[in-house]
XYZ file of C-alpha atoms in Angstrom:
744
model
C 7.654 2.248 29.842
C 6.701 1.440 26.402
C 7.753 2.456 23.092
C 6.317 1.038 19.868
C 8.018 0.518 16.560
C 5.971 -0.489 13.450
C 7.687 -1.635 10.252
C 6.770 -0.006 6.953
C 7.124 -2.829 4.507
C 7.728 -0.485 1.616
C 8.565 3.111 1.141
C 5.791 5.384 0.308
C 6.698 6.266 -3.282
C 3.293 5.950 -4.879
C 0.953 8.008 -2.702
C 1.311 11.283 -4.812
C -1.221 13.889 -4.132
C -3.824 14.669 -6.697
C -5.667 17.936 -6.012
C -4.975 17.220 -2.289
C -6.179 13.532 -2.465
C -4.443 10.245 -2.277
C -3.671 8.382 -5.527
C -6.649 6.101 -6.250
C -6.753 2.256 -5.880
C -5.565 0.747 -9.076
C -3.275 3.665 -10.027
C 0.156 2.764 -11.204
C 3.105 2.982 -8.736
C 6.494 4.513 -10.096
C 8.229 1.207 -9.553
C 9.322 -0.238 -12.966
C 11.457 -3.298 -12.571
C 12.059 -3.404 -16.380
C 11.877 -7.256 -16.720
C 13.243 -8.850 -19.862
C 11.719 -12.155 -20.491
C 8.458 -13.977 -21.379
C 6.728 -13.783 -18.005
C 6.823 -13.436 -14.193
C 4.725 -16.253 -12.707
C 5.095 -15.850 -9.010
C 5.631 -13.106 -6.492
C 5.843 -13.042 -2.664
C 6.667 -10.667 0.039
C 9.197 -11.237 2.850
C 8.636 -10.016 6.386
C 11.144 -7.315 5.860
C 9.185 -6.017 2.855
C 11.529 -7.309 0.268
C 9.829 -8.739 -2.876
C 10.657 -12.052 -4.493
C 9.813 -12.376 -8.156
C 10.051 -15.668 -10.238
C 9.286 -16.844 -13.734
C 11.064 -16.891 -17.024
C 13.274 -13.859 -17.496
C 16.972 -12.839 -17.873
C 17.256 -9.292 -16.671
C 15.761 -7.045 -13.886
C 16.396 -3.250 -13.713
C 19.139 -3.752 -16.387
C 21.060 -6.373 -14.386
C 21.311 -10.043 -15.308
C 18.954 -12.201 -13.260
C 17.882 -15.597 -14.380
C 14.354 -16.539 -13.538
C 14.534 -15.420 -9.902
C 15.355 -11.969 -8.288
C 14.680 -10.073 -5.165
C 13.652 -6.373 -4.945
C 14.123 -4.121 -1.933
C 11.001 -2.571 -0.446
C 11.694 0.689 -2.379
C 11.866 -1.240 -5.625
C 15.646 -1.272 -6.188
C 17.344 -4.595 -6.986
C 18.848 -6.450 -4.058
C 22.411 -7.040 -5.276
C 23.179 -9.818 -2.652
C 20.516 -12.291 -3.960
C 21.248 -14.017 -7.254
C 20.521 -17.898 -7.164
C 20.319 -18.213 -11.149
C 18.166 -21.327 -11.712
C 18.690 -22.507 -15.250
C 15.005 -22.859 -16.006
C 11.721 -21.138 -15.236
C 10.187 -20.914 -11.693
C 6.467 -21.464 -11.279
C 5.967 -21.307 -7.551
C 7.685 -19.969 -4.423
C 7.237 -20.048 -0.711
C 8.859 -17.874 2.002
C 9.624 -19.795 5.146
C 9.721 -18.348 8.711
C 13.549 -18.735 8.933
C 13.979 -16.726 5.841
C 14.666 -19.559 3.415
C 12.879 -19.675 0.085
C 11.335 -22.699 -1.538
C 11.228 -22.924 -5.298
C 9.643 -25.179 -7.811
C 9.785 -25.121 -11.583
C 11.521 -26.586 -14.671
C 15.235 -26.194 -13.683
C 18.040 -28.752 -13.022
C 20.779 -26.512 -11.631
C 21.385 -23.283 -9.758
C 24.550 -21.149 -9.945
C 24.243 -18.886 -6.914
C 25.973 -15.515 -7.301
C 27.553 -16.661 -10.576
C 29.309 -19.622 -9.106
C 29.592 -23.157 -10.511
C 26.201 -25.066 -11.227
C 24.792 -27.068 -8.359
C 22.397 -29.901 -9.142
C 18.675 -29.508 -7.949
C 16.087 -31.014 -10.022
C 12.723 -29.104 -10.112
C 12.491 -28.275 -6.468
C 15.052 -26.365 -4.313
C 15.498 -24.265 -1.306
C 17.773 -21.048 -1.149
C 19.016 -19.267 1.926
C 18.287 -15.600 2.409
C 21.613 -14.654 0.751
C 20.677 -16.745 -2.327
C 23.016 -19.737 -1.696
C 21.721 -23.220 -2.059
C 20.342 -25.121 0.884
C 20.873 -28.918 1.453
C 17.168 -29.525 1.004
C 16.803 -31.899 -1.966
C 13.365 -33.315 -2.858
C 13.076 -34.088 -6.608
C 9.527 -33.983 -8.041
C 8.857 -32.737 -11.588
C 6.035 -30.405 -12.492
C 5.207 -28.910 -8.976
C 2.767 -26.200 -9.166
C 2.001 -25.389 -5.532
C 3.961 -25.416 -2.398
C 2.424 -25.266 1.189
C 4.557 -24.853 4.398
C 3.004 -26.384 7.552
C 3.554 -24.961 10.989
C 5.485 -28.128 12.043
C 8.095 -27.617 9.275
C 6.689 -30.144 6.803
C 6.125 -29.087 3.274
C 3.229 -30.179 0.805
C 4.046 -30.354 -2.868
C 1.332 -30.546 -5.478
C 1.452 -30.834 -9.259
C 1.366 -33.447 -11.996
C 4.434 -35.606 -10.784
C 4.080 -39.372 -10.150
C 7.195 -39.860 -8.014
C 9.487 -38.105 -5.646
C 13.204 -38.655 -4.934
C 15.075 -37.534 -1.963
C 18.835 -36.713 -2.131
C 19.124 -37.663 -5.758
C 19.742 -41.332 -4.871
C 18.017 -44.660 -4.185
C 14.651 -45.680 -5.610
C 12.047 -43.094 -6.414
C 8.947 -43.193 -4.158
C 5.608 -43.356 -5.911
C 3.662 -40.228 -5.147
C 0.777 -39.267 -7.450
C 0.258 -35.512 -7.869
C 0.614 -34.681 -4.078
C 3.313 -35.435 -1.464
C 4.455 -34.214 1.881
C 8.133 -33.949 2.757
C 9.851 -33.303 6.046
C 11.891 -30.162 6.705
C 15.049 -31.714 5.150
C 13.274 -32.858 1.999
C 12.890 -36.566 3.032
C 9.560 -38.114 2.277
C 6.799 -38.173 4.880
C 5.807 -41.769 4.353
C 2.587 -41.551 6.254
C 0.951 -39.054 3.812
C -0.208 -40.429 0.388
C -3.616 -38.911 -0.918
C -2.836 -40.483 -4.299
C -4.816 -38.426 -6.783
C -5.597 -39.930 -10.260
C -4.706 -36.759 -12.113
C -2.976 -33.349 -11.654
C -3.380 -31.374 -8.288
C -3.056 -27.780 -9.338
C -3.411 -26.062 -5.940
C -3.242 -26.789 -2.243
C -4.419 -24.592 0.647
C -3.766 -25.289 4.289
C -6.537 -24.537 6.690
C -5.850 -23.582 10.355
C -7.118 -26.876 11.645
C -4.473 -28.715 9.566
C -6.844 -29.899 6.811
C -5.800 -29.281 3.174
C -8.119 -28.096 0.267
C -6.806 -29.382 -3.060
C -8.058 -28.611 -6.616
C -7.126 -29.918 -10.097
C -7.896 -32.281 -12.814
C -8.404 -35.347 -10.577
C -11.678 -37.284 -10.300
C -10.698 -39.717 -7.476
C -8.282 -40.219 -4.618
C -7.113 -43.453 -3.083
C -5.243 -42.300 0.053
C -2.731 -44.208 2.090
C -3.171 -47.607 0.579
C -6.960 -47.721 0.565
C -8.600 -50.696 -1.044
C -10.535 -48.636 -3.587
C -10.602 -45.051 -4.896
C -13.054 -42.380 -3.543
C -14.694 -40.169 -6.158
C -13.950 -36.456 -5.679
C -14.500 -34.377 -8.764
C -11.819 -31.743 -9.165
C -12.075 -30.466 -5.543
C -11.484 -32.197 -2.237
C -10.429 -31.641 1.373
C -7.921 -33.876 3.059
C -7.449 -34.528 6.744
C -3.990 -33.821 8.130
C -2.968 -37.502 7.557
C -3.786 -37.433 3.934
C -7.228 -39.170 4.189
C -10.382 -37.755 2.599
C -12.731 -35.427 4.600
C -15.888 -37.205 3.902
C -18.066 -34.211 4.751
C -16.700 -32.009 2.088
C -17.636 -32.678 -1.438
C -18.546 -29.562 -3.571
C -18.392 -31.419 -6.926
C -17.701 -28.570 -9.585
C -18.287 -29.756 -13.202
C -14.818 -28.595 -14.160
C -11.617 -27.966 -12.459
C -10.681 -25.054 -10.194
C -7.383 -23.299 -10.513
C -7.259 -21.388 -7.184
C -8.702 -21.602 -3.634
C -8.462 -19.221 -0.778
C -9.697 -18.894 2.871
C -11.553 -16.099 4.316
C -11.397 -15.031 7.923
C -14.691 -16.581 8.725
C -13.615 -20.017 7.419
C -15.507 -19.806 4.016
C -13.613 -20.815 0.983
C -13.222 -18.966 -2.345
C -12.867 -21.215 -5.378
C -12.239 -20.148 -9.001
C -11.487 -21.908 -12.192
C -13.325 -23.278 -15.301
C -16.365 -24.708 -13.711
C -19.988 -23.573 -14.429
C -21.926 -25.455 -11.814
C -21.344 -27.223 -8.439
C -23.443 -30.068 -6.791
C -22.358 -30.151 -3.191
C -22.554 -33.598 -1.555
C -24.642 -34.934 -4.491
C -27.463 -32.516 -3.949
C -29.138 -29.881 -6.093
C -27.023 -28.198 -8.904
C -26.023 -24.704 -8.237
C -24.959 -22.447 -11.041
C -21.709 -20.495 -10.528
C -19.656 -19.378 -13.479
C -15.982 -19.452 -12.682
C -16.043 -18.555 -9.111
C -17.944 -19.411 -6.041
C -17.832 -19.125 -2.178
C -18.256 -22.269 -0.201
C -19.216 -22.675 3.456
C -16.974 -24.715 5.521
C -19.178 -27.918 4.927
C -18.677 -27.440 1.119
C -22.205 -26.025 0.403
C -22.484 -22.990 -1.906
C -22.794 -19.554 -0.292
C -26.073 -18.253 -1.913
C -25.220 -14.534 -1.496
C -21.894 -14.537 -3.425
C -21.702 -14.809 -7.301
C -19.194 -12.595 -8.944
C -19.528 -14.523 -12.236
C -16.285 -13.607 -14.031
C -16.040 -13.677 -17.784
C -12.770 -15.458 -18.277
C -10.556 -17.809 -16.328
C -9.427 -16.954 -12.778
C -5.892 -18.064 -11.936
C -5.105 -16.246 -8.625
C -7.161 -15.092 -5.554
C -5.563 -12.931 -2.834
C -7.815 -12.064 0.081
C -7.431 -8.748 1.876
C -8.083 -7.946 5.510
C -11.355 -6.258 4.907
C -12.840 -9.366 3.211
C -12.453 -8.449 -0.369
C -10.327 -10.447 -2.816
C -7.993 -9.546 -5.640
C -8.893 -11.859 -8.545
C -6.615 -12.117 -11.575
C -6.107 -14.241 -14.686
C -7.478 -14.431 -18.310
C -10.371 -12.047 -17.338
C -12.436 -9.510 -19.266
C -15.537 -8.725 -17.168
C -17.846 -9.667 -14.264
C -21.453 -9.859 -13.915
C -21.974 -10.004 -10.165
C -24.977 -11.466 -8.369
C -27.260 -11.796 -11.404
C -26.567 -8.370 -12.823
C -27.736 -7.954 -16.484
C -24.768 -5.720 -17.103
C -21.161 -6.496 -17.346
C -18.469 -4.657 -15.348
C -15.315 -4.539 -17.483
C -12.184 -5.467 -15.604
C -9.309 -6.619 -17.946
C -7.137 -9.333 -16.267
C -7.595 -8.233 -12.582
C -10.391 -6.950 -10.374
C -11.235 -6.484 -6.663
C -14.233 -8.346 -5.573
C -15.911 -7.223 -2.356
C -16.959 -9.473 0.277
C -20.589 -9.420 -1.010
C -19.488 -10.425 -4.538
C -19.794 -6.995 -6.125
C -16.899 -5.358 -7.954
C -15.267 -2.223 -6.745
C -13.540 0.660 -8.664
C -10.012 -0.952 -8.607
C -9.028 -1.235 -12.380
C -5.279 -1.420 -13.226
C -6.325 -2.679 -16.823
C -3.412 -4.984 -17.898
C -3.093 -5.751 -21.584
C -2.326 -9.550 -20.968
C -2.739 -12.187 -18.379
C -2.087 -11.372 -14.668
C -0.770 -14.657 -13.250
C -0.279 -13.727 -9.679
C -1.231 -11.095 -7.067
C 0.528 -10.411 -3.663
C -0.934 -7.821 -1.176
C 1.751 -5.943 0.753
C 1.325 -5.122 4.475
C 0.567 -1.487 3.728
C -2.123 -2.376 1.158
C 0.137 -1.974 -1.878
C -0.695 -4.613 -4.723
C 1.997 -6.465 -6.669
C 0.900 -8.138 -9.829
C 2.893 -10.251 -12.300
C 2.273 -12.254 -15.468
C 2.680 -11.711 -19.200
C 1.413 -8.205 -19.619
C 3.594 -5.411 -21.135
C 1.457 -2.332 -20.199
C -1.371 -1.082 -17.821
C -3.826 1.675 -18.356
C -5.441 2.254 -14.918
C -8.664 3.843 -14.004
C -9.442 5.461 -17.416
C -5.947 6.754 -18.158
C -5.780 8.065 -21.734
C -2.584 6.169 -22.742
C -1.041 2.988 -21.523
C 2.110 2.844 -19.363
C 4.765 0.311 -20.191
C 5.333 -2.275 -17.357
C 6.930 -5.470 -18.509
C 5.549 -8.577 -16.575
C 5.644 -7.069 -13.171
C 4.124 -3.931 -11.613
C 2.965 -2.359 -8.298
C -0.380 -0.596 -8.111
C -2.118 1.342 -5.383
C -4.369 -0.576 -3.134
C -6.260 0.321 0.003
C -4.771 1.773 3.248
C -3.964 -0.834 5.876
C -3.236 -0.632 9.522
C -1.560 -3.168 11.923
C -0.819 -2.793 15.662
C 0.285 -4.944 18.565
C -1.217 -4.651 22.023
C -0.687 -6.214 25.419
C -3.633 -6.263 27.815
C -4.239 -8.100 31.086
C -5.520 -11.680 30.766
C -7.682 -13.832 33.124
C -6.411 -14.546 35.567
C -4.187 -11.634 36.128
C -0.915 -13.603 35.833
C -1.506 -13.741 32.141
C -1.128 -11.262 29.414
C -3.065 -11.285 26.110
C -0.985 -10.374 23.009
C -3.181 -8.972 20.220
C -2.347 -8.387 16.574
C -5.015 -5.962 15.258
C -5.270 -5.740 11.483
C -7.696 -3.661 9.440
C -8.156 -2.063 6.011
C -6.672 -3.401 2.750
C -3.758 -5.404 3.903
C -3.285 -9.147 3.195
C -5.339 -11.702 5.007
C -3.037 -14.028 6.912
C -3.229 -17.546 8.435
C -1.061 -19.386 10.933
C 0.087 -16.429 12.808
C 2.925 -16.777 15.453
C 4.212 -14.472 18.055
C 7.973 -14.042 18.834
C 9.998 -12.183 21.413
C 13.378 -10.570 21.285
C 15.378 -9.516 24.384
C 18.334 -8.288 22.370
C 16.896 -5.580 20.107
C 15.875 -7.844 17.326
C 19.109 -9.735 16.863
C 17.504 -13.082 17.796
C 13.973 -14.158 18.439
C 12.254 -16.878 20.530
C 8.770 -18.225 19.875
C 5.924 -17.346 22.120
C 3.723 -19.926 20.349
C 1.013 -19.954 17.761
C -1.805 -17.324 17.851
C -5.537 -17.965 17.519
C -7.865 -16.095 15.465
C -10.315 -13.892 17.447
C -13.680 -15.203 16.084
C -14.060 -14.408 12.481
C -12.089 -11.028 12.651
C -8.773 -10.341 11.076
C -7.323 -10.068 14.534
C -5.202 -12.776 16.280
C -4.294 -13.360 19.920
C -1.896 -15.327 22.050
C -1.713 -15.583 25.856
C 1.547 -15.652 27.766
C 2.403 -15.680 31.521
C 3.309 -12.117 32.622
C 6.647 -13.151 34.009
C 7.658 -14.500 30.730
C 7.996 -10.890 29.431
C 11.304 -9.290 30.447
C 11.649 -5.631 31.262
C 12.714 -4.576 27.849
C 11.824 -6.513 24.693
C 10.598 -6.508 21.056
C 7.344 -8.303 20.188
C 6.674 -9.604 16.758
C 3.590 -10.975 15.013
C 3.944 -12.842 11.749
C 1.372 -14.189 9.444
C 1.403 -16.308 6.316
C -0.108 -14.949 3.018
C -1.103 -17.190 0.137
C -2.128 -16.386 -3.498
C -0.802 -16.782 -6.867
C -1.202 -18.954 -9.964
C -2.304 -22.361 -8.670
C -1.831 -20.887 -5.111
C 1.816 -20.960 -6.022
C 2.964 -17.898 -4.141
C 3.277 -17.900 -0.381
C 4.788 -14.973 1.528
C 4.803 -13.506 5.018
C 4.070 -10.190 6.677
C 4.860 -8.949 10.213
C 4.437 -6.209 12.726
C 7.199 -5.446 15.268
C 6.611 -3.466 18.518
C 9.194 -2.582 21.194
C 8.588 -2.319 24.870
C 11.126 -0.892 27.288
C 10.725 -0.419 31.101
C 12.182 2.509 32.929
C 11.119 5.403 35.166
C 10.986 7.775 32.059
C 8.018 5.774 30.701
C 6.353 4.971 33.990
C 4.129 7.585 35.575
C 1.923 8.023 38.622
C -1.727 7.099 38.012
C -3.469 10.451 38.163
C -6.359 10.899 40.608
C -5.302 8.602 43.371
C -5.481 10.318 46.819
C -4.954 9.406 50.371
C -7.951 9.948 52.694
C -8.176 13.367 54.283
C -5.907 15.340 52.023
C -6.409 18.137 49.458
C -5.291 18.056 45.721
C -1.719 18.786 46.785
C -1.669 15.901 49.091
C -1.696 18.139 52.239
C -3.797 17.204 55.195
C -7.244 18.902 55.430
C -8.243 20.934 58.492
C -10.699 19.209 60.867
C -14.233 19.306 59.591
C -13.406 19.815 55.985
C -15.108 17.766 53.102
C -12.817 15.433 51.371
C -14.179 15.626 47.854
C -12.005 12.864 46.602
C -14.238 10.318 48.234
C -17.939 9.771 47.970
C -19.829 7.884 50.750
C -22.645 5.500 50.052
C -24.355 3.658 52.842
C -27.661 3.588 54.881
C -30.017 6.245 53.663
C -28.915 9.115 51.514
C -25.172 9.498 50.294
C -23.198 11.284 52.856
C -20.357 13.688 52.064
C -17.060 12.479 53.581
C -15.351 14.798 55.998
C -12.146 14.856 57.870
C -13.479 13.729 61.201
C -13.586 16.011 64.255
C -11.991 14.885 67.404
C -9.996 12.017 65.907
C -8.069 10.069 66.813
C -10.037 8.198 69.552
C -7.609 5.879 71.375
C -6.586 3.347 70.397
C -7.095 4.472 66.803
C -4.083 5.098 64.572
C -3.131 8.683 64.846
C -3.306 11.082 61.822
C -0.052 12.124 60.203
C 1.269 14.287 57.275
C 0.217 11.630 54.647
C -3.494 10.901 55.513
C -6.285 11.505 58.027
C -9.347 9.543 59.137
C -12.453 10.277 57.192
C -15.990 9.501 58.377
C -19.630 10.472 57.664
C -20.508 14.063 58.330
C -22.513 13.121 61.347
C -22.365 10.095 63.746
C -24.623 7.393 62.553
C -25.817 3.939 63.674
C -24.949 1.935 60.679
C -25.065 -1.678 62.080
C -25.383 -4.216 60.375
C -25.177 -2.256 57.048
C -21.834 -1.405 55.311
C -20.549 1.914 54.081
C -19.011 2.264 50.629
C -16.278 4.784 50.422
C -15.740 5.421 46.685
C -12.967 7.426 44.840
C -12.358 7.828 41.132
C -9.272 7.938 38.908
C -8.500 8.135 35.254
C -6.458 5.650 33.229
C -6.583 7.366 29.829
C -3.317 7.141 27.914
C -1.915 4.428 30.156
C -1.028 0.829 29.557
C -3.466 -1.184 31.637
C -1.234 -4.273 31.524
C 1.426 -2.499 33.617
C -0.790 -0.681 36.172
C -0.600 -1.408 39.809
C -1.844 0.247 42.996
C -0.280 -0.465 46.305
C -1.242 0.807 49.652
C -2.550 0.143 53.120
C -5.891 0.774 54.839
C -7.512 0.754 58.346
C -11.284 0.898 59.208
C -13.691 1.406 62.131
C -14.937 -1.099 63.011
C -14.144 -3.614 60.124
C -12.872 -3.545 56.661
C -15.053 -5.971 54.508
C -13.400 -5.577 51.145
C -11.962 -3.581 48.233
C -13.604 -3.305 44.921
C -12.189 -2.056 41.582
C -14.823 -1.033 39.030
C -17.305 -3.297 41.118
C -15.059 -6.298 40.912
C -13.762 -7.735 44.228
C -10.032 -7.645 44.900
C -8.924 -10.605 47.000
C -7.801 -8.996 50.264
C -7.909 -10.164 53.881
C -10.707 -8.830 56.016
C -9.357 -6.335 58.464
C -10.642 -5.836 61.985
C -10.034 -2.969 64.368
C -8.480 0.402 63.793
C -5.152 0.082 65.579
C -3.048 -0.885 62.632
C -2.745 -0.663 58.768
C -3.333 -3.654 56.477
C -1.533 -3.645 53.122
C -3.231 -4.252 49.746
C -2.224 -4.449 46.150
C -4.253 -4.140 42.841
C -2.845 -5.378 39.521
C -5.989 -6.222 37.484
C -9.493 -4.962 36.773
C -8.460 -1.591 35.275
C -10.587 0.125 32.658
C -9.069 2.377 29.909
C -10.858 5.497 31.058
C -12.631 6.336 34.313
C -12.151 3.887 37.223
C -13.812 3.528 40.594
C -12.107 2.149 43.780
C -14.342 1.345 46.673
C -13.408 0.513 50.207
C -16.272 -1.227 52.108
C -16.413 -0.579 55.843
C -18.848 -2.167 58.529
C -19.845 -0.101 61.571
C -20.579 -2.399 64.513
C -22.738 -1.627 67.461
C -26.006 0.039 67.968
C -24.995 3.486 69.253
C -24.360 6.555 67.211
C -20.716 6.634 66.380
C -18.522 7.206 63.385
C -17.626 4.499 60.836
C -14.063 5.644 59.870
C -11.611 4.938 56.960
C -7.997 5.576 56.597
C -6.128 4.948 53.244
C -2.673 5.629 52.080
C -1.894 4.500 48.560
C -0.087 5.181 45.308
C -0.181 3.752 41.726
C 1.893 3.651 38.673
C 1.462 2.609 35.025
C 3.407 2.719 31.887
C 2.343 5.315 29.340
C 0.441 3.649 26.505
C 2.414 4.471 23.384
C 0.938 2.134 20.787
C 1.265 3.183 17.194
C -2.164 2.584 15.845
C -1.687 3.016 12.188
C 0.787 4.162 9.609
C -0.830 5.298 6.298
C 0.674 6.605 3.054
C 0.596 10.261 2.233
C 2.504 12.117 -0.585
C 5.829 10.773 -1.879
C 7.984 10.113 1.174
C 5.276 11.097 3.638
C 3.187 9.094 6.034
C 0.302 9.614 8.539
C 1.346 8.302 11.844
C -1.335 7.760 14.650
C -0.608 6.757 18.215
C -2.199 6.640 21.599
C -1.566 9.512 23.717
C -2.275 10.982 27.240
C -4.185 14.319 27.225
C -1.965 17.113 28.520
C 1.349 15.471 27.502
C 3.673 16.078 24.625
C 5.605 13.568 22.477
C 8.682 13.144 20.281
C 8.554 11.078 17.022
C 11.707 9.180 15.957
C 12.564 6.612 13.307
C 15.313 4.048 12.451
C 15.911 2.517 8.974
C 17.094 -0.668 10.652
C 16.849 -2.037 14.172
C 20.558 -2.404 14.336
C 21.232 1.415 13.759
C 22.710 2.838 16.780
C 20.775 6.073 17.006
C 17.149 7.158 16.527
C 16.428 10.114 14.219
C 14.040 12.823 15.385
C 11.121 13.374 13.048
C 9.043 15.698 15.263
C 9.706 17.002 18.793
C 7.213 18.556 21.256
C 4.114 17.237 19.676
C 1.107 18.135 22.074
C -1.476 15.282 22.490
C -4.537 15.619 20.472
C -6.563 13.672 22.996
C -6.403 9.973 23.585
C -5.037 9.628 20.061
C -2.880 11.943 18.041
C -2.012 11.962 14.247
C 0.809 13.711 12.520
C 2.038 13.868 8.942
C 5.835 13.236 8.761
C 8.382 12.978 5.962
C 10.263 9.646 6.133
C 12.150 9.611 2.878
C 12.810 6.450 0.816
C 14.508 3.882 2.932
C 13.567 0.236 2.157
C 12.371 -0.444 5.737
C 11.656 1.841 8.595
C 10.821 1.605 12.350
C 9.191 4.251 14.387
C 8.816 5.021 18.028
C 6.977 7.596 20.173
C 8.663 9.061 23.259
C 6.765 10.879 25.923
C 8.023 14.192 27.291
C 7.920 15.050 30.910
C 4.862 17.024 31.979
C 5.503 20.672 32.408
């Protein structure tokens, strides 16, 4: 039933084997964009794995590109994207529809070498690089934040904003919000008294801002409210009065962790939350959601942090004008020129690209690769004896990441839970959405926003089961944020395909009618039916095919089932008997499982339980006819029990009989659990499997390709999960699926 495809957001060029091991985190990737210019200030990843780079440059890979370019996931230049702004770009944001917001010191764009088109300081370009009609003119914007409702927050040092280049400029001091078309959101005016460098949107709609400001006077308030350099706004632009960390100097970057804590970095040396005691923190701190300082986190960077990129495992890539760290009171310095990876406990790990000049921005790719940009011209990673030239932009090895999409039964059973599981060194995401495509990925419809599962990296949304068609693609997307002044916002995704059909749907193993052998043939009279255990009054009784049945007016035995009863006649009144059978769901998709059948009992059927949970069924009386039943929920991923509860009335010794005819089906669970990098062009692919079955691995470079390409055929299951190393080559994006082969 199910096939799963998972997108590789970049080709595995960099995982070269070194004496049989992966390249180490921090090692340099072969990608060399050969930037000609003074700096790359922002970089962001698109959902398809393509890479946006922006700054002040004139050439990429030997081709003219003014200040803005896009690379394919394999590092080659995208020839169809060439907006050509006439001045430097400082911040970018990828939107869900593929459009890209830009801000910088430009006045015109000349897409694809055409005539100049006027856009002052802020613009939006389409996926093909042409100019969108969006026109919100505000000078010196350093941070762009896209809200889920389509509105856009602009932060910087501007004092006005002008929509459509006409009319009277509207006063907006250092922060503003515009609608999706660029028109001003008139109800949002925090009114900062000095520059707002950065803005970070929380899942609850609140906005963390940092900069030079010392006070805000939102939405026409009668008097300003003191907020030294760092504040949190409510969604309407008013001040969150319960959040006041009070650093003694300005922060340059903020970032959110999965647990709601806030990383802050800049030029400060102390904080005094809510006017309380002063807490020493040199250059970087972690705040609790209420603005107090997390006492267990103190990386203490030596130098100025300009960018924070949080990864799924809770660590953070920290970059800027850095030289060293002295974490958590250590008397010794850990040398980390320009960029480091700070663990969740504040200590510094071995990641060491060693750039020779400032690293302005960091973006983590979905597979864990790390993009860095700035003003450096060389890197000398992990103790390399000589530097390697990399002008302004590079990709370095990070930590392996895994992503998967699963569908499981919800509560009640008419719902299905969609879960995006994320682990390892991929980028932390916020504002996750789920989308569905019924046409192979050509178009998508929203299934709504997802909710984070506790404080984990995982996200979940719930849909009605009937909303899912027979065949569809499911997509989860999340927003990533990092960069100089939080000026780079990208997006990552996982895509999985689900297809119904008899080839993917199998019988649930271990389900037997009463009174039959393993081949489903009726047992002779007096035989033990080992498929059913009997529990009731006294010691458990083995269940037998009853002798002398049927007793009129009982249902007569047939070729499908026979009556079963205790080994000896027993007076059971008023206590019930529990006839219990077991079956195995390993390797099956629980969300698609169902058991249908019919049952009869002597004297009365009291109920059916699956795994000790009651299944709503009518009470059945008598033994002259069958009563149908259906089970669609309550399944477990391994061993399951199904219990039929029968009451034996009366006081005389007589049998308490059961008759069941049933069958069950479920889709094979073919989830791809992880895709990890191997040697050049190789990956490790791990998927769920059913013991005893074989599989075929296939891939496409694009969803629109007409045919799947066989990678491996007849791969026997290695248990409930199977891993294989496969060569996938160098395509810019790739999709994979696992096909089950028929049981032999």
